[in-house]
């Protein structure tokens, strides 16, 4: 019952604990090896990435909504919990035969290897983290079981003899030595637990060191050296008009600081791209395929432009919109040099980690500031925002235009190629919809009765915002005062003072763009091409 061919068995809880520890060592060692070789080859990252790519759009939508920008943390935590449960199970299986548990860990390693080598940016060393991690885990499991059996494993256990540890008296019904039917087995709890502590320490140290090593360091130093190389803009943006920022407390500032800029992407770890080896390949339906180096790009005349990015997943009133001053090469010029062939209508932008966007050719070529951007608000592109180079196209939602860590542009056709989000239920073409948001007061806030300032932002990129109107309690629409803007490609702040009688109030906002179109009141979800409806908040005055 409590013995197997190889000797006595530890109790179930101990076996499960040994399994979890072995799993932790496997992941920790894998992280360390990934940190030394390639961050995206970490089994957690690779399996997580594969999960992200296979997650149905609806579920992903829900995750973004429920967890916001923490969705990645939640996914990683989920993977770790699942791994811990499986590892505990393997520990129990190992009670039967240690080799089976070790084999289970090896199988786990194979899953990690398959996920890692199938990532679009995988390299030759990418099988290593899962391989070494699984081996370390299997070895840990065997070792812990050996320890749990006590130090005198080699000695035969007398069939019904005295206690295994002859030096010690038999505790009457102690937890260490137990009588189970006719079988006697030794279970060395202390040795197991010290093993578990050491294993957990190794796992933690490996994971932390691995994460620290993972690309971070070299991207930081690469960004620093790029900062020294950044040329002045050939076409500098005009200084912002004095009245662009109304400086109202609680209102989103006209320029979103880089550290506050929203981040949306499918990358579980920020890709670490080395600008020295970076190239941008432009191929497909072109007369002369080109491959630009980072130095080539910086030699081009760089243009500055104020552009507001918006995510299609943004709910009405949501946070996934931000405005920055970008510096970059004109995408249209680069494409013109390559020579776009007739019939091509789509630019398939490919990122280092294999994500793709599909941008309409006519939009990029129509003279707007579509850029291959290298800087954001006077700073080298932050790693999370696409270092070293990303696309920025005014007027299009990010998923069809704003490829970060871009390495390739395939000139093609919408009827021949499909970008990442299209088969997942999102529209292939997605111009940004005219929208507005109330920032002040906040939803649910209590304000003093009487005159109060209502303020927010509105956007209709590349068309421009011409009017913003506010309505209280379903009454008349009143025009808000608009802030200045440098051009049609940014959001526009607005404000209006309103006398609020004591009690609860509903405040709504709507914008009209320069084409004369007033945003629709019809409520639509973000899928498939952007949310609509009026942002409406409830406040209490008194
Ligand atoms: N490589 C890559 N680029 C990407 C994405 C991505 O998942 N991978 N997401 C896009 C989406 S959906 C948006 S809204 C913008 C967001 O850019 P930001 O994170 O700099 O705000 O990046 C776009 N570029
Ligand atoms: Mo997005």
Tab-separated table of C-alpha atoms in Angstrom, residues 93 227 301 378 441 446 517 530:
chain	number	residue	atom	x	y	z
A	93	UNK	CA	1.957	10.167	-9.673
A	227	UNK	CA	19.493	59.046	-27.741
A	301	UNK	CA	14.855	63.850	-43.211
A	378	UNK	CA	11.381	64.158	-27.396
A	441	UNK	CA	-16.107	65.676	-13.015
A	446	UNK	CA	-19.979	64.720	-5.732
A	517	UNK	CA	-20.583	64.657	-38.853
A	530	UNK	CA	-14.799	50.783	-32.636
